[in-house]
Short mmCIF file of C-alpha atoms in Angstrom, two decimals:
data_model
loop_
_atom_site.label_atom_id
_atom_site.label_comp_id
_atom_site.label_asym_id
_atom_site.label_seq_id
_atom_site.Cartn_x
_atom_site.Cartn_y
_atom_site.Cartn_z
CA UNK P 30 -51.89 81.53 7.32
CA UNK P 31 -52.64 78.38 5.35
CA UNK P 32 -51.63 80.01 2.07
CA UNK P 33 -48.52 81.56 3.58
CA UNK P 34 -47.40 78.26 5.10
CA UNK P 35 -48.00 76.38 1.86
CA UNK P 36 -46.02 78.70 -0.38
CA UNK P 37 -43.34 79.63 2.16
CA UNK P 38 -42.83 75.91 2.72
CA UNK P 39 -42.49 75.31 -1.01
CA UNK P 40 -39.94 78.14 -1.24
CA UNK P 41 -37.83 77.02 1.73
CA UNK P 42 -38.44 73.26 1.94
CA UNK P 43 -35.13 72.28 0.37
CA UNK P 44 -33.28 74.59 2.77
CA UNK P 45 -35.00 72.91 5.73
CA UNK P 46 -33.83 69.50 4.51
CA UNK P 47 -30.35 70.86 3.88
CA UNK P 48 -30.03 72.40 7.34
CA UNK P 49 -31.34 69.29 9.09
CA UNK P 50 -29.11 66.79 7.28
CA UNK P 51 -25.98 68.93 7.45
CA UNK P 52 -26.60 69.64 11.13
CA UNK P 53 -26.35 65.93 11.89
CA UNK P 54 -23.01 65.74 10.06
CA UNK P 55 -21.71 68.71 12.06
CA UNK P 56 -22.32 66.81 15.31
CA UNK P 57 -19.32 64.66 14.40
CA UNK P 58 -17.18 66.58 11.91
CA UNK P 59 -16.37 70.24 12.69
CA UNK P 60 -15.15 72.82 10.21
CA UNK P 61 -11.39 72.39 9.61
CA UNK P 62 -9.19 74.28 12.07
CA UNK P 63 -5.67 73.98 13.41
CA UNK P 64 -6.00 73.12 17.10
CA UNK P 65 -3.27 74.14 19.59
CA UNK P 66 -2.01 70.52 19.97
CA UNK P 67 -1.88 70.14 16.18
CA UNK P 68 0.02 73.41 15.83
CA UNK P 69 2.60 72.30 18.40
CA UNK P 70 2.95 68.92 16.69
CA UNK P 71 4.07 70.68 13.49
CA UNK P 72 6.85 72.52 15.36
CA UNK P 73 10.32 71.21 16.16
CA UNK P 74 11.77 71.64 19.68
CA UNK P 75 13.48 75.00 20.07
CA UNK P 76 17.20 74.84 19.19
CA UNK P 77 18.36 76.84 22.21
CA UNK P 78 22.02 76.78 21.15
CA UNK P 79 21.08 78.83 18.08
CA UNK P 80 19.07 81.51 19.90
CA UNK P 81 21.33 84.54 20.19
CA UNK P 82 18.74 87.32 20.38
CA UNK P 83 16.94 88.33 23.57
CA UNK P 84 13.15 88.88 23.61
CA UNK P 85 13.65 92.63 24.16
CA UNK P 86 15.95 92.90 21.15
CA UNK P 87 13.54 90.87 19.00
CA UNK P 88 10.62 93.08 20.01
CA UNK P 89 12.57 96.18 19.02
CA UNK P 90 13.58 94.62 15.70
CA UNK P 91 9.96 93.69 14.94
CA UNK P 92 8.99 97.36 14.80
CA UNK P 93 5.63 96.73 16.47
CA UNK P 94 4.28 99.84 18.16
CA UNK P 95 3.03 99.42 21.72
CA UNK P 96 2.32 96.16 23.45
CA UNK P 97 2.04 93.23 21.01
CA UNK P 98 -1.14 91.19 20.83
CA UNK P 99 0.98 88.04 20.57
CA UNK P 100 4.70 87.38 21.02
CA UNK P 101 6.33 83.93 20.89
CA UNK P 102 9.62 82.12 20.30
CA UNK P 103 9.53 78.91 18.25
CA UNK P 104 11.15 77.22 15.25
CA UNK P 105 10.58 77.83 11.56
CA UNK P 106 12.19 74.84 9.97
CA UNK P 107 15.69 74.70 11.44
CA UNK P 108 15.79 78.38 12.46
CA UNK P 109 14.54 79.82 15.77
CA UNK P 110 12.29 82.82 15.20
CA UNK P 111 10.21 85.30 17.16
CA UNK P 112 6.62 85.70 15.95
CA UNK P 113 5.13 89.08 16.83
CA UNK P 114 1.60 90.32 16.11
CA UNK P 115 0.71 93.97 16.69
CA UNK P 116 -2.57 95.24 18.07
CA UNK P 117 -3.61 96.03 14.51
CA UNK P 118 -3.15 92.36 13.55
CA UNK P 119 -0.02 92.98 11.45
CA UNK P 120 2.54 90.15 11.86
CA UNK P 121 6.32 90.43 12.06
CA UNK P 122 8.90 87.63 12.04
CA UNK P 123 12.35 88.14 13.56
CA UNK P 124 15.28 85.73 13.38
CA UNK P 125 16.32 84.35 16.74
CA UNK P 126 19.86 83.92 15.44
CA UNK P 127 20.77 87.45 14.40
CA UNK P 128 17.72 89.67 15.02
CA UNK P 129 17.00 90.46 11.38
CA UNK P 130 13.43 90.83 10.26
CA UNK P 131 12.53 87.99 7.92
CA UNK P 132 10.63 88.44 4.68
CA UNK P 133 8.04 86.34 2.84
CA UNK P 134 8.41 82.59 2.37
CA UNK P 135 8.61 81.24 -1.18
CA UNK P 136 7.09 78.00 -2.48
CA UNK P 137 10.28 75.98 -2.12
CA UNK P 138 10.75 77.05 1.49
CA UNK P 139 7.08 76.35 2.27
CA UNK P 140 7.38 72.85 0.80
CA UNK P 141 10.46 72.23 2.95
CA UNK P 142 8.78 73.60 6.09
CA UNK P 143 5.58 71.57 5.70
CA UNK P 144 6.75 68.35 4.07
CA UNK P 145 10.47 68.11 4.78
CA UNK P 146 11.91 65.54 2.38
CA UNK P 147 8.63 63.64 2.00
CA UNK P 148 8.44 62.27 -1.59
CA UNK P 149 5.38 63.11 -3.65
CA UNK P 150 4.54 66.33 -1.81
CA UNK P 151 3.49 69.27 -3.97
CA UNK P 152 2.74 72.94 -3.43
CA UNK P 153 0.42 75.49 -5.02
CA UNK P 154 -0.38 79.14 -4.24
CA UNK P 155 -3.72 79.97 -2.61
CA UNK P 156 -5.10 83.41 -1.89
CA UNK P 157 -8.48 82.30 -0.51
CA UNK P 158 -10.30 79.00 -0.80
CA UNK P 159 -13.15 77.10 0.83
CA UNK P 160 -11.23 76.36 4.04
CA UNK P 161 -9.49 79.73 4.46
CA UNK P 162 -12.47 81.89 3.51
CA UNK P 163 -13.00 83.72 6.81
CA UNK P 164 -11.43 87.05 7.76
CA UNK P 165 -9.36 85.53 10.59
CA UNK P 166 -6.85 84.39 7.95
CA UNK P 167 -6.49 87.80 6.31
CA UNK P 168 -3.23 88.84 8.08
CA UNK P 169 -1.58 85.60 6.89
CA UNK P 170 -2.61 85.71 3.22
CA UNK P 171 -1.58 84.53 0.68
CA UNK P 172 -0.79 80.88 1.39
CA UNK P 173 1.23 78.04 -0.03
CA UNK P 174 -0.97 74.95 0.09
CA UNK P 175 1.22 71.89 0.54
CA UNK P 176 -0.31 68.50 -0.27
CA UNK P 177 1.71 65.86 1.59
CA UNK P 178 0.62 62.99 -0.63
CA UNK P 179 -0.06 60.76 2.39
CA UNK P 180 -2.94 58.23 2.59
CA UNK P 181 -5.06 60.71 4.59
CA UNK P 182 -4.82 63.33 1.86
CA UNK P 183 -3.40 65.93 4.27
CA UNK P 184 -3.00 69.51 3.04
CA UNK P 185 -1.14 72.16 5.04
CA UNK P 186 -1.55 75.91 4.51
CA UNK P 187 1.72 77.79 5.00
CA UNK P 188 1.48 81.58 5.28
CA UNK P 189 3.65 83.32 2.71
CA UNK P 190 3.89 86.28 5.09
CA UNK P 191 5.15 84.50 8.22
CA UNK P 192 6.00 80.94 7.21
CA UNK P 193 3.75 79.45 9.90
CA UNK P 194 1.37 76.57 9.30
CA UNK P 195 -2.06 78.18 9.68
CA UNK P 196 -4.36 75.26 8.84
CA UNK P 197 -4.39 71.55 8.14
CA UNK P 198 -7.13 69.55 6.45
CA UNK P 199 -7.57 65.92 5.47
CA UNK P 200 -9.49 64.37 2.61
CA UNK P 201 -12.10 63.03 5.03
CA UNK P 202 -12.59 66.43 6.70
CA UNK P 203 -13.02 68.17 3.37
CA UNK P 204 -15.48 65.60 2.02
CA UNK P 205 -17.67 65.54 5.14
CA UNK P 206 -17.71 69.32 5.39
CA UNK P 207 -19.23 69.54 1.93
CA UNK P 208 -22.13 67.65 3.51
CA UNK P 209 -21.93 69.47 6.84
CA UNK P 210 -20.67 72.97 7.59
CA UNK P 211 -20.58 74.27 4.01
CA UNK P 212 -24.30 73.76 3.21
CA UNK P 213 -25.41 74.41 6.79
CA UNK P 214 -23.79 77.84 6.94
CA UNK P 215 -24.13 78.51 3.18
CA UNK P 216 -20.33 78.74 3.26
CA UNK P 217 -19.78 79.13 -0.48
CA UNK P 218 -16.49 80.94 -1.00
CA UNK P 219 -17.69 83.79 -3.30
CA UNK P 220 -20.48 84.59 -0.82
CA UNK P 221 -18.64 84.01 2.47
CA UNK P 222 -15.70 86.12 1.32
CA UNK P 223 -18.08 89.11 1.50
CA UNK P 224 -18.90 88.88 5.19
CA UNK P 225 -21.67 91.47 5.35
CA UNK P 226 -23.38 90.19 2.21
CA UNK P 227 -23.23 86.63 3.56
CA UNK P 228 -24.71 87.76 6.87
CA UNK P 229 -27.52 89.64 5.10
CA UNK P 230 -28.40 86.63 2.92
CA UNK P 231 -28.51 84.31 5.96
CA UNK P 232 -30.59 86.81 7.94
CA UNK P 233 -33.23 87.11 5.23
CA UNK P 234 -33.25 83.42 4.38
CA UNK P 235 -33.58 82.18 7.97
CA UNK P 236 -35.85 85.12 8.80
CA UNK P 237 -38.28 83.97 6.10
CA UNK P 238 -37.94 80.28 6.99
CA UNK P 239 -38.70 80.82 10.70
CA UNK P 240 -42.31 82.04 10.21
CA UNK P 241 -42.78 79.30 7.60
CA UNK P 242 -42.03 76.73 10.32
CA UNK P 243 -43.89 78.49 13.12
CA UNK P 244 -47.02 79.02 11.01
CA UNK P 245 -47.05 75.29 10.30
CA UNK P 246 -46.89 74.57 14.03
CA UNK P 247 -49.78 76.97 14.65
CA UNK P 248 -51.88 75.37 11.90
CA UNK P 249 -51.05 71.91 13.16
CA UNK P 250 -52.31 72.75 16.66
CA UNK P 251 -55.36 74.54 15.24
CA UNK P 252 -56.37 71.56 13.11
CA UNK P 253 -55.76 68.98 15.86
CA UNK P 254 -58.87 67.57 17.54
CA UNK P 255 -58.57 65.37 20.61
CA UNK P 256 -62.16 65.73 21.86
CA UNK P 257 -64.55 66.58 19.01
CA UNK P 258 -62.75 64.38 16.56
CA UNK P 259 -63.09 64.22 12.81
CA UNK P 260 -64.99 61.51 10.96
CA UNK P 261 -63.91 58.03 11.94
CA UNK P 262 -62.41 59.27 15.22
CA UNK P 263 -59.37 60.84 13.52
CA UNK P 264 -57.46 63.59 15.31
CA UNK P 265 -56.39 65.12 11.99
CA UNK P 266 -58.56 66.10 9.02
CA UNK P 267 -55.82 65.21 6.54
CA UNK P 268 -55.25 62.00 4.63
CA UNK P 269 -52.32 60.33 2.99
CA UNK P 270 -49.13 62.34 2.81
CA UNK P 271 -50.77 65.41 4.35
CA UNK P 272 -51.71 63.33 7.39
CA UNK P 273 -48.07 62.33 7.94
CA UNK P 274 -46.95 65.92 7.47
CA UNK P 275 -49.46 67.02 10.12
CA UNK P 276 -48.44 64.31 12.60
CA UNK P 277 -44.70 64.89 12.09
CA UNK P 278 -45.35 68.61 12.54
CA UNK P 279 -47.17 68.05 15.83
CA UNK P 280 -44.35 65.84 17.14
CA UNK P 281 -41.39 67.85 15.90
CA UNK P 282 -42.73 71.27 14.92
CA UNK P 283 -41.74 72.98 18.14
CA UNK P 284 -38.16 71.69 17.87
CA UNK P 285 -37.92 72.61 14.17
CA UNK P 286 -39.35 76.09 14.75
CA UNK P 287 -36.97 76.71 17.66
CA UNK P 288 -34.04 75.43 15.56
CA UNK P 289 -34.76 77.75 12.63
CA UNK P 290 -35.58 80.77 14.80
CA UNK P 291 -32.42 80.34 16.86
CA UNK P 292 -30.42 80.01 13.63
CA UNK P 293 -31.74 83.43 12.63
CA UNK P 294 -30.77 84.78 16.05
CA UNK P 295 -27.24 83.41 15.58
CA UNK P 296 -26.75 85.96 12.78
CA UNK P 297 -27.20 88.71 15.39
CA UNK P 298 -30.13 90.61 13.83
CA UNK P 299 -29.97 94.34 14.41
CA UNK P 300 -26.68 93.78 16.34
CA UNK P 301 -28.65 92.93 19.45
CA UNK P 302 -25.95 90.74 20.98
CA UNK P 303 -22.35 91.54 21.83
CA UNK P 304 -19.54 89.25 20.70
CA UNK P 305 -18.13 86.86 23.28
CA UNK P 306 -14.62 87.54 21.96
CA UNK P 307 -12.90 90.22 24.06
CA UNK P 308 -12.46 93.41 21.98
CA UNK P 309 -8.94 94.66 21.29
CA UNK P 310 -9.45 97.64 23.60
CA UNK P 311 -10.26 95.39 26.53
CA UNK P 312 -7.24 93.19 25.83
CA UNK P 313 -4.97 96.23 25.62
CA UNK P 314 -6.26 97.63 28.92
CA UNK P 315 -5.90 94.19 30.53
CA UNK P 316 -2.28 94.03 29.37
CA UNK P 317 -1.33 97.51 30.56
CA UNK P 318 1.98 99.18 29.71
CA UNK P 319 5.04 97.13 30.69
CA UNK P 320 8.71 97.94 30.78
CA UNK P 321 11.39 95.75 29.19
CA UNK P 322 11.26 92.01 29.77
CA UNK P 323 14.77 91.94 31.15
CA UNK P 324 14.97 88.16 30.79
CA UNK P 325 18.00 86.40 29.32
CA UNK P 326 17.68 83.44 26.98
CA UNK P 327 19.55 81.11 29.32
CA UNK P 328 16.99 81.83 32.08
CA UNK P 329 14.15 80.82 29.78
CA UNK P 330 16.03 77.78 28.48
CA UNK P 331 16.83 76.46 31.96
CA UNK P 332 13.20 76.67 33.09
CA UNK P 333 11.48 75.67 29.84
CA UNK P 334 13.39 72.46 29.12
CA UNK P 335 14.98 71.07 25.95
CA UNK P 336 11.79 69.68 24.39
CA UNK P 337 9.82 72.94 24.50
CA UNK P 338 8.32 73.83 21.12
CA UNK P 339 6.86 77.28 21.83
CA UNK P 340 7.48 79.98 24.44
CA UNK P 341 4.97 82.83 24.79
CA UNK P 342 5.62 86.26 26.26
CA UNK P 343 2.41 87.73 27.69
CA UNK P 344 1.63 91.06 29.34
CA UNK P 345 -0.88 91.14 32.20
CA UNK P 346 -1.38 94.17 34.41
CA UNK P 347 1.70 95.95 33.07
CA UNK P 348 4.05 93.01 33.77
CA UNK P 349 5.63 90.41 31.51
CA UNK P 350 4.98 86.71 32.04
CA UNK P 351 6.60 83.82 30.17
CA UNK P 352 4.89 80.51 29.44
CA UNK P 353 5.98 77.32 27.70
CA UNK P 354 3.20 75.77 25.65
CA UNK P 355 2.79 72.01 25.89
CA UNK P 356 0.19 69.54 24.69
CA UNK P 357 -1.41 69.51 28.14
CA UNK P 358 -1.53 73.30 28.37
CA UNK P 359 0.76 76.21 29.30
CA UNK P 360 3.18 76.19 32.19
CA UNK P 361 4.95 79.22 33.71
CA UNK P 362 8.64 79.64 32.96
CA UNK P 363 10.01 82.89 34.36
CA UNK P 364 8.70 86.41 34.63
CA UNK P 365 9.39 89.82 36.10
CA UNK P 366 10.38 88.47 39.50
CA UNK P 367 7.39 86.09 39.77
CA UNK P 368 6.66 82.68 38.32
CA UNK P 369 2.90 82.80 38.04
CA UNK P 370 0.12 85.44 37.86
CA UNK P 371 -2.04 84.82 40.94
CA UNK P 372 -5.75 85.58 41.30
CA UNK P 373 -5.14 89.01 42.81
CA UNK P 374 -2.94 90.00 39.84
CA UNK P 375 -5.50 88.78 37.29
CA UNK P 376 -8.38 90.48 39.10
CA UNK P 377 -6.50 93.79 39.33
CA UNK P 378 -5.63 93.70 35.63
CA UNK P 379 -9.22 92.84 34.70
CA UNK P 380 -10.57 95.64 36.89
CA UNK P 381 -8.39 98.10 34.99
CA UNK P 382 -9.89 96.76 31.74
CA UNK P 383 -13.48 97.47 32.92
CA UNK P 384 -13.17 101.11 34.04
CA UNK P 385 -16.93 101.77 34.20
CA UNK P 386 -17.60 99.00 36.69
CA UNK P 387 -16.32 97.48 39.90
CA UNK P 388 -15.39 93.86 40.51
CA UNK P 389 -18.31 92.36 42.43
CA UNK P 390 -17.43 88.68 42.63
CA UNK P 391 -14.54 86.30 42.03
CA UNK P 392 -15.37 82.66 41.44
CA UNK P 393 -13.15 79.65 40.79
CA UNK P 394 -14.92 77.07 38.65
CA UNK P 395 -13.62 73.53 38.98
CA UNK P 396 -16.63 72.04 37.15
CA UNK P 397 -18.80 73.09 34.24
CA UNK P 398 -21.94 75.10 34.92
CA UNK P 399 -24.77 76.81 33.04
CA UNK P 400 -22.55 79.40 31.32
CA UNK P 401 -19.24 77.52 31.03
CA UNK P 402 -19.55 74.09 29.44
CA UNK P 403 -18.11 72.04 26.56
CA UNK P 404 -18.91 73.85 23.32
CA UNK P 405 -19.14 71.58 20.30
CA UNK P 406 -15.73 70.01 19.71
CA UNK P 407 -14.09 72.56 22.04
CA UNK P 408 -13.81 70.89 25.47
CA UNK P 409 -13.05 74.22 27.23
CA UNK P 410 -10.47 74.10 30.01
CA UNK P 411 -11.02 73.67 33.73
CA UNK P 412 -10.51 75.15 36.22
CA UNK P 413 -11.22 78.75 35.23
CA UNK P 414 -11.60 82.06 36.99
CA UNK P 415 -14.90 83.95 36.62
CA UNK P 416 -14.90 87.68 37.40
CA UNK P 417 -18.21 89.53 37.60
CA UNK P 418 -18.46 93.31 37.23
CA UNK P 419 -21.26 95.80 37.90
CA UNK P 420 -20.70 97.86 34.74
CA UNK P 421 -23.76 98.78 32.61
CA UNK P 422 -23.24 95.68 30.45
CA UNK P 423 -22.97 93.40 33.55
CA UNK P 424 -19.75 91.92 32.19
CA UNK P 425 -18.37 88.53 33.15
CA UNK P 426 -14.81 87.58 32.23
CA UNK P 427 -13.75 83.94 32.04
CA UNK P 428 -9.98 83.69 32.51
CA UNK P 429 -7.61 80.73 32.26
CA UNK P 430 -5.69 80.83 35.57
CA UNK P 431 -2.80 78.88 34.05
CA UNK P 432 -1.63 81.78 31.89
CA UNK P 433 -4.12 84.63 32.44
CA UNK P 434 -5.70 84.40 28.98
CA UNK P 435 -9.17 85.95 28.73
CA UNK P 436 -11.15 83.06 27.30
CA UNK P 437 -14.53 84.75 27.03
CA UNK P 438 -16.29 88.03 27.65
CA UNK P 439 -19.94 87.43 28.51
CA UNK P 440 -22.19 90.41 29.07
CA UNK P 441 -25.94 90.58 29.74
CA UNK P 442 -26.82 90.25 26.05
CA UNK P 443 -24.46 87.30 25.68
CA UNK P 444 -26.12 85.45 28.53
CA UNK P 445 -29.51 86.04 26.91
CA UNK P 446 -28.12 84.80 23.59
CA UNK P 447 -26.93 81.65 25.35
CA UNK P 448 -30.60 80.76 26.01
CA UNK P 449 -31.96 82.01 22.69
CA UNK P 450 -29.35 80.30 20.50
CA UNK P 451 -27.18 77.70 22.24
CA UNK P 452 -30.05 76.11 24.19
CA UNK P 453 -32.52 75.51 21.31
CA UNK P 454 -30.06 75.22 18.42
CA UNK P 455 -27.42 72.96 19.99
CA UNK P 456 -29.50 71.58 22.85
CA UNK P 457 -27.00 73.07 25.30
CA UNK P 458 -29.41 72.57 28.17
CA UNK P 459 -28.23 72.06 31.77
CA UNK P 460 -29.79 68.58 31.88
CA UNK P 461 -27.98 67.54 28.66
CA UNK P 462 -24.59 69.31 28.55
CA UNK P 463 -23.03 66.91 31.03
CA UNK P 464 -24.57 63.86 29.36
CA UNK P 465 -23.19 63.65 25.81
CA UNK P 466 -24.91 60.37 24.95
CA UNK P 467 -28.32 61.62 26.06
CA UNK P 468 -27.75 64.93 24.27
CA UNK P 469 -26.80 63.15 21.03
CA UNK P 470 -29.90 60.94 21.29
CA UNK P 471 -32.13 63.99 21.78
CA UNK P 472 -30.51 65.73 18.79
CA UNK P 473 -31.03 62.68 16.58
CA UNK P 474 -34.66 62.33 17.66
CA UNK P 475 -35.50 65.99 16.99
CA UNK P 476 -33.63 65.99 13.69
CA UNK P 477 -35.37 62.84 12.48
CA UNK P 478 -38.77 64.31 13.33
CA UNK P 479 -37.76 67.52 11.55
CA UNK P 480 -36.60 65.45 8.58
CA UNK P 481 -40.05 63.86 8.45
CA UNK P 482 -41.62 67.32 8.33
CA UNK P 483 -39.23 68.49 5.61
CA UNK P 484 -39.47 65.41 3.37
CA UNK P 485 -43.28 65.17 3.48
CA UNK P 486 -43.49 68.93 2.92
CA UNK P 487 -41.17 68.78 -0.09
CA UNK P 488 -43.14 65.95 -1.68
CA UNK P 489 -46.43 67.73 -1.04
CA UNK P 490 -45.00 70.93 -2.47
CA UNK P 491 -43.77 69.13 -5.57
CA UNK P 492 -47.20 67.62 -6.09
CA UNK P 493 -48.78 71.06 -5.73
CA UNK P 494 -46.43 72.59 -8.29
CA UNK P 495 -46.87 69.64 -10.67
CA UNK P 496 -50.66 69.78 -10.52
CA UNK P 497 -52.12 71.12 -13.76
CA UNK P 498 -54.69 73.91 -13.27
CA UNK P 499 -58.28 72.67 -13.62
CA UNK P 500 -61.57 74.49 -14.00
CA UNK P 501 -64.51 73.45 -11.79
CA UNK P 502 -67.07 71.24 -13.55
CA UNK P 503 -69.92 73.67 -12.76
CA UNK P 504 -69.63 77.38 -12.08
CA UNK P 505 -71.86 77.06 -9.03
CA UNK P 506 -69.46 74.63 -7.39
CA UNK P 507 -66.99 77.44 -6.73
CA UNK P 508 -69.30 78.84 -4.07
CA UNK P 509 -69.62 75.60 -2.11
CA UNK P 510 -67.99 75.94 1.32
CA UNK P 511 -66.41 72.95 3.10
CA UNK P 512 -68.10 71.74 6.28
CA UNK P 513 -66.31 71.60 9.61
CA UNK P 514 -65.63 67.91 9.02
CA UNK P 515 -64.44 68.20 5.44
CA UNK P 516 -60.85 67.63 4.44
CA UNK P 517 -59.14 70.82 3.21
CA UNK P 518 -57.58 70.59 -0.22
#
């Protein structure tokens, strides 16, 4: 165990330091993403006087088979358009003026959409880069990256396929993420672009680092003496740098080991844990099969208001519902004879989506609890509706009662993963989740202790590697065994 810990620590010490330092940065700077309020801010209010195509006609013109995964009316520059996404993820854009299906957006149009007449803005084509590396952007590729030339160094990514702004980044976000998310997740573009290869590398790397940390904790406890102490009354047999490494390990080894082991678990080894994102089949069953919307534009306009920037058409339980998106959340507009999907409607639609189980409990959450709480920089809305089923996976669905969106699917494996990953890795513990200052203090304390372990280990490892091999002065000295009070070399 001593030999394994020494050489495994030498092999992974720099990764430990990298993960610890970058983790602290990630507490304050998340990976760049376009939040719903930011997306709305980039849109102009809908020009209702120019909308001459009904939602039903736009859906037919989009050529999307079946019920769309997403369907919305908003502006693209000075033109109202319908954005439609099929269940297969394929997007379609239909003009709200004449119902024609719109084609790709060129660089000049992208520059106009993102920057308007801002002087100094420039555009360049991007297929995939550091900030658009994940597969979620695949349906929107390639992009026009528009640099606004403002003091913040803002860059907007405009999809060539749909013309929508898919991402915004600032100079500060990009710089801090090179010290945060990128090294922490090993998010190098050539590697992350190959999702399964990236996952395999992270699994093996963290899987090797975890026993390196845990073996050190075991050795540290083994070598600790509180009763029969070492010479001079010391609780540790080590001296100098090794003494500090031992003491830091005793104080922070459990936290560091739990951090690394939970990081390995986050990569879902052996596919033990189900995704919390609802699968497409569940979403389709939840939507059902609706008839035509049968809603005229003037009905939507009168209820939505002149400053509305986005109107969404959603199917729940085989019925259409219409919502206007605002900075403070969605609000119902008009729908299929009703203005709002009530709890009974949502529960019936969800029950149809879980055919191998019955609805056992319906719970309205007005406050955060053990399984629904702020997650990183995502505040998570309240109130929500929690539906519990008795299917073999013991599924829970968390639903936003404002618009019926399924926010999270949490089965038995997901609830276990919450304790194996979120609790030790992010300190998402019940006593801390509602106390952000205390949680941040605990994270800093554990990370500083872990940094002490990593730094002293790296220095000790460097000294070991730099040491020139020496022969013993006398052959017989090789057989001398250290006493119980000797200091191991």
